[in-house]
PDB file of C-alpha atoms in Angstrom:
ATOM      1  CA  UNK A   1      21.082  15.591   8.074  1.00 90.00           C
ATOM      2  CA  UNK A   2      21.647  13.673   4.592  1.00 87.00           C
ATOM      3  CA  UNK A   3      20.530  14.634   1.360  1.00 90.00           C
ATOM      4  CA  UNK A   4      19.896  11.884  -1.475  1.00 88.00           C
ATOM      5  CA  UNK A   5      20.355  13.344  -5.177  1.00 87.00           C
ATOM      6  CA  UNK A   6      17.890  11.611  -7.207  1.00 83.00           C
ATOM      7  CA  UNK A   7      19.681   8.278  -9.203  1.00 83.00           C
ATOM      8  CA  UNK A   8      22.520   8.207  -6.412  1.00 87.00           C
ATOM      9  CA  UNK A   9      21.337   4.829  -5.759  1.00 90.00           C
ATOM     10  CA  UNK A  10      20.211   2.234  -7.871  1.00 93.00           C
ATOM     11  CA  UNK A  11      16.796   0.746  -8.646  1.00 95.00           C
ATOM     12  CA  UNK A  12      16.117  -2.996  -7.931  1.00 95.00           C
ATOM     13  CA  UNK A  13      14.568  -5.761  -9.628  1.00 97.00           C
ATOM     14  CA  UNK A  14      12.332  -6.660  -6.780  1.00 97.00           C
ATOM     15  CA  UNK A  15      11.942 -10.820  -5.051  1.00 97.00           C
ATOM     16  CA  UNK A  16      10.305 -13.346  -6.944  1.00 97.00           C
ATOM     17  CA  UNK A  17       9.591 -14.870  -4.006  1.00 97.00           C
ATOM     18  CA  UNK A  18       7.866 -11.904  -2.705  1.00 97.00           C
ATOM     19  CA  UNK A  19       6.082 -10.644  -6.473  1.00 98.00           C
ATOM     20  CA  UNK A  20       5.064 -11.736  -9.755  1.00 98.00           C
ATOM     21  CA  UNK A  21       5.856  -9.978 -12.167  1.00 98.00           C
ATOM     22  CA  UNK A  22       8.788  -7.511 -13.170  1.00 98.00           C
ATOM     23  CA  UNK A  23       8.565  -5.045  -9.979  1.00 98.00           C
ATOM     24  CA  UNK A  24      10.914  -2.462  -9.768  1.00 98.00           C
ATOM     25  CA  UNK A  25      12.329  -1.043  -6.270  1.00 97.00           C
ATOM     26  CA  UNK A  26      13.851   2.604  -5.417  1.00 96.00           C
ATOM     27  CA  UNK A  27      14.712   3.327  -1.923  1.00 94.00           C
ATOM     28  CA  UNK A  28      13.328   6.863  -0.235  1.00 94.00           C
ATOM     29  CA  UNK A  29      14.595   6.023   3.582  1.00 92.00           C
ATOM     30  CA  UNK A  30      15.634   3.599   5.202  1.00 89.00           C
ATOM     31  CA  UNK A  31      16.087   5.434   8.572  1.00 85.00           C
ATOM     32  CA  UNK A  32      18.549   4.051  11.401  1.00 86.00           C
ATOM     33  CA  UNK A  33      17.375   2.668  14.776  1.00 86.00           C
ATOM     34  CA  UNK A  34      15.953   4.032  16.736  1.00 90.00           C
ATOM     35  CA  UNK A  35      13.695   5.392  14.071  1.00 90.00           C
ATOM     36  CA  UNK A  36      11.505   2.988  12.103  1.00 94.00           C
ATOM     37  CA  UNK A  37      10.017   3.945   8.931  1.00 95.00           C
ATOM     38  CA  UNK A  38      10.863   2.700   5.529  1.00 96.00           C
ATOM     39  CA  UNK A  39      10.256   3.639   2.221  1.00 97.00           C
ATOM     40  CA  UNK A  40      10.122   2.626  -1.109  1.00 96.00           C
ATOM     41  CA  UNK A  41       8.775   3.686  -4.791  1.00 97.00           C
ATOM     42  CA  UNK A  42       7.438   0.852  -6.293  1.00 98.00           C
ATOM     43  CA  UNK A  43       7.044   0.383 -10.017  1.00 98.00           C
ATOM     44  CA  UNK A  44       4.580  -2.643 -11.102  1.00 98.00           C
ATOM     45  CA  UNK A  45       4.255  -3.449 -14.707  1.00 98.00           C
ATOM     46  CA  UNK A  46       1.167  -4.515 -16.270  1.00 98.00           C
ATOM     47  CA  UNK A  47       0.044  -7.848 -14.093  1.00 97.00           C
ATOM     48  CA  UNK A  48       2.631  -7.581 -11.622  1.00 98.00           C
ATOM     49  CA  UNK A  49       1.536  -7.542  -8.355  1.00 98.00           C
ATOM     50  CA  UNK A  50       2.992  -8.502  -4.758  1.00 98.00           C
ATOM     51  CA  UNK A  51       2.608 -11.859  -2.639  1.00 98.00           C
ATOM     52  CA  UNK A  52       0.196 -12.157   0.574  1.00 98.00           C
ATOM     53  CA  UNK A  53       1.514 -10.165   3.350  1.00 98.00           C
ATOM     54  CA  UNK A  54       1.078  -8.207   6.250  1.00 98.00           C
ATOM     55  CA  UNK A  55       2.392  -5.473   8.020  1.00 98.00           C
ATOM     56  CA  UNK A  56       3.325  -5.119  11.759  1.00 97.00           C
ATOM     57  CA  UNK A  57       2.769  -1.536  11.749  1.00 97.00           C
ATOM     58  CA  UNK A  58       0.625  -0.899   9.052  1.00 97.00           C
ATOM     59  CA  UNK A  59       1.213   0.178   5.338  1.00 98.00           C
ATOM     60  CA  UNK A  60       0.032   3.682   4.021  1.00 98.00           C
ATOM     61  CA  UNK A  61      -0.072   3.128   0.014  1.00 98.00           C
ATOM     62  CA  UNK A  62      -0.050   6.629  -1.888  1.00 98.00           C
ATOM     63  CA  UNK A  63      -0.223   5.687  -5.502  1.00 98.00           C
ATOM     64  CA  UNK A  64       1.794   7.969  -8.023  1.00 98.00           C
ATOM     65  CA  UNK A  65       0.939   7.103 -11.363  1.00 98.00           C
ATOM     66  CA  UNK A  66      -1.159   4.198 -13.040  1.00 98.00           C
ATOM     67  CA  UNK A  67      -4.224   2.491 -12.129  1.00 97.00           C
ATOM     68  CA  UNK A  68      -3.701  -0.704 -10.018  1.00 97.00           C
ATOM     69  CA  UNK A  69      -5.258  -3.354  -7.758  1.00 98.00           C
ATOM     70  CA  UNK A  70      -5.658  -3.634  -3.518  1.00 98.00           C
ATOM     71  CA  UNK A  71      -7.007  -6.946  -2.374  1.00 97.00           C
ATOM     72  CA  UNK A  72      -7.973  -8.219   0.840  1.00 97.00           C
ATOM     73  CA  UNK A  73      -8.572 -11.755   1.256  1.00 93.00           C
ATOM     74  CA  UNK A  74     -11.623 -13.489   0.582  1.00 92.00           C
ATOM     75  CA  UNK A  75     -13.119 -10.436  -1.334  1.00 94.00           C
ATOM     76  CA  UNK A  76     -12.237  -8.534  -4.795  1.00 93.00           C
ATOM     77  CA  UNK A  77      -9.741  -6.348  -5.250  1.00 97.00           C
ATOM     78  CA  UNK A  78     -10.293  -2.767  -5.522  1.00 97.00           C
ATOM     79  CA  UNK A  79      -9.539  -0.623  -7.969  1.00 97.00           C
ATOM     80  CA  UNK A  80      -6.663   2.283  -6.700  1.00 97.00           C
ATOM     81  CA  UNK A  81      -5.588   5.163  -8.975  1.00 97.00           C
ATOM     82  CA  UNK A  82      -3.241   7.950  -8.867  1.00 98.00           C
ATOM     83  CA  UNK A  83      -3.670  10.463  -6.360  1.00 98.00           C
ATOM     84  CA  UNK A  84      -5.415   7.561  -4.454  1.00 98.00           C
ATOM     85  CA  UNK A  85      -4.010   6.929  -0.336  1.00 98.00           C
ATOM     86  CA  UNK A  86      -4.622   3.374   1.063  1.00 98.00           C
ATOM     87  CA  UNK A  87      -4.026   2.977   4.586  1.00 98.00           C
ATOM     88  CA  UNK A  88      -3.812  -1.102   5.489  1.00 98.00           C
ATOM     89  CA  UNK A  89      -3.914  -1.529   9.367  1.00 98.00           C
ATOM     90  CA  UNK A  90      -1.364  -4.043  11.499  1.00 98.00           C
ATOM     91  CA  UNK A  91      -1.857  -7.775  10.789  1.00 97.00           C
ATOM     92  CA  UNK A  92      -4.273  -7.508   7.229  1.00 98.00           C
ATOM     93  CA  UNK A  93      -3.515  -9.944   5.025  1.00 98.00           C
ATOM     94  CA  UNK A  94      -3.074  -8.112   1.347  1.00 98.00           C
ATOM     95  CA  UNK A  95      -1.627  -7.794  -1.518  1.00 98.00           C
ATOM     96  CA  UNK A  96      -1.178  -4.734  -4.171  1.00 98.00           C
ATOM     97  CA  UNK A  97       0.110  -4.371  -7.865  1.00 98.00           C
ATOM     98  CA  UNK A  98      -0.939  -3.023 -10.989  1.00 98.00           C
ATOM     99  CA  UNK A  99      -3.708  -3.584 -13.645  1.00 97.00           C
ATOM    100  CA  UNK A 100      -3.937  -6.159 -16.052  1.00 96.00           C
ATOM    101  CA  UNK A 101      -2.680  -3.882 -18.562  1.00 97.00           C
ATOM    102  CA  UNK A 102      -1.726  -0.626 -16.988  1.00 96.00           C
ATOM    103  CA  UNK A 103       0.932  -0.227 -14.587  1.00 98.00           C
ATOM    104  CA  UNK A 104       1.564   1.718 -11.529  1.00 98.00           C
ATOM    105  CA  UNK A 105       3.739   3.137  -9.338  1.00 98.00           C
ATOM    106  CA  UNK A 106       2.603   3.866  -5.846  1.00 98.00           C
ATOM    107  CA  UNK A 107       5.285   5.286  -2.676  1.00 98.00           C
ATOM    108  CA  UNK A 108       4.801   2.486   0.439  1.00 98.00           C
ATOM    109  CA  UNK A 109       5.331   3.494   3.779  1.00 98.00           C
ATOM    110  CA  UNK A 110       5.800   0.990   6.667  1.00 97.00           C
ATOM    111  CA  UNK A 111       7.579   1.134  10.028  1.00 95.00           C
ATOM    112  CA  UNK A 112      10.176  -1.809  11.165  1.00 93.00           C
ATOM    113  CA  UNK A 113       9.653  -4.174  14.028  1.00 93.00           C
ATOM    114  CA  UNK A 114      13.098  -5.453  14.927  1.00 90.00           C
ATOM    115  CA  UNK A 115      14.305  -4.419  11.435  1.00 87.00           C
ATOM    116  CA  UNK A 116      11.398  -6.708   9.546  1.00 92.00           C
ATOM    117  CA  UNK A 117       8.453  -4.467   7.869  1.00 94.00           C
ATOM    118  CA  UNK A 118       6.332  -7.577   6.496  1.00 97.00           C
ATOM    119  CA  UNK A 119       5.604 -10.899   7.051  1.00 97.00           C
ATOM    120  CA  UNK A 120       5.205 -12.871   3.851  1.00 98.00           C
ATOM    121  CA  UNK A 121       3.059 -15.342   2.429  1.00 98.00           C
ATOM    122  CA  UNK A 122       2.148 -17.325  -0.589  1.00 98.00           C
ATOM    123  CA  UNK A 123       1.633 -15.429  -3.710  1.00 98.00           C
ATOM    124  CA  UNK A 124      -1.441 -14.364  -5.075  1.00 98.00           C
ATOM    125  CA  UNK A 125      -3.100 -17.026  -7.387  1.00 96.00           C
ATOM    126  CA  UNK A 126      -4.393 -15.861 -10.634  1.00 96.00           C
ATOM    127  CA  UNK A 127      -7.646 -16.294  -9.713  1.00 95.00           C
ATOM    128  CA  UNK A 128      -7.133 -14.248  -6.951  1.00 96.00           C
ATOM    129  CA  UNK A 129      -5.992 -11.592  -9.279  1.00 96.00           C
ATOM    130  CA  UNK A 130      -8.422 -12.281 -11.579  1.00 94.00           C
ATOM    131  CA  UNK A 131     -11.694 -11.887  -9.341  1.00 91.00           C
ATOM    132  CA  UNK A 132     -13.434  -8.955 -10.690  1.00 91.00           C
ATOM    133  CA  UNK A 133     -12.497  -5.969  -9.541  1.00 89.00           C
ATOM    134  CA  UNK A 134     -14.666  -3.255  -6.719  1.00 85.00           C
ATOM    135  CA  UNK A 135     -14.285   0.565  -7.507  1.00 83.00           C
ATOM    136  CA  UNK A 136     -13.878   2.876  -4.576  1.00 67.00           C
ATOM    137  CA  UNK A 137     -15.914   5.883  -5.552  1.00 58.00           C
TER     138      UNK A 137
END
């Protein structure tokens, strides 16, 4: 068993080749082989939001604070809120990050497949981002 006391490791400034946008990072596991699962808490700030991507396992999305943006290709994104739990099955093509002016903080939860837990893409254009956006309820 291991224990992590909260601020024993440090927050990152996440990839711009993987986001736009100031994206912060903090790491919840990162469990050994044989076990697969990773994750994060991921901080957006207003506009932020990641590149295309996908997922060999899936991603489950449970958004913490803020209001932010889910978008699948080809359609508008869709509004996701705190409290709200996106599941995003093997192979979509996505992308997630906050509002135009709010930001949002959601926990991501993937599994690795031979220590990789996405396959990126190009980013997300601001049109893309732009396209107006589909509320869930």
């Amino acid at each position: 068993m291991e224990i992590f006391i909260p601020g024993s490791r440090p927050s990152h400034l996440a990839s711009a080749d993987w986001f736009t946008g100031r994206v912060w990072q903090d790491q919840i596991i990162e469990a050994e082989e044989p076990a697969r699962v990773r994750a994060l808490m991921v901080s957006f700030e207003p506009g932020a939001r990641t590149a295309w991507h996908t997922h060999p396992f899936g991603q489950t999305l449970h958004v913490v604070s803020g209001m932010g943006l889910a978008g699948l290709r080809g359609r508008s994104p869709r509004i996701i809120r705190a409290g709200d739990t996106v599941w995003i099955p093997p192979g979509e093509e996505h992308w997630h990050g906050a509002g135009p002016d709010t930001m949002m903080c959601h926990l991501a939860i993937q599994e690795a497949l031979d220590g990789k837990v996405a396959n990126w893409m190009e980013h997300v254009s601001d049109t893309e981002y732009s396209m107006t956006p589909v509320c869930h309820d």
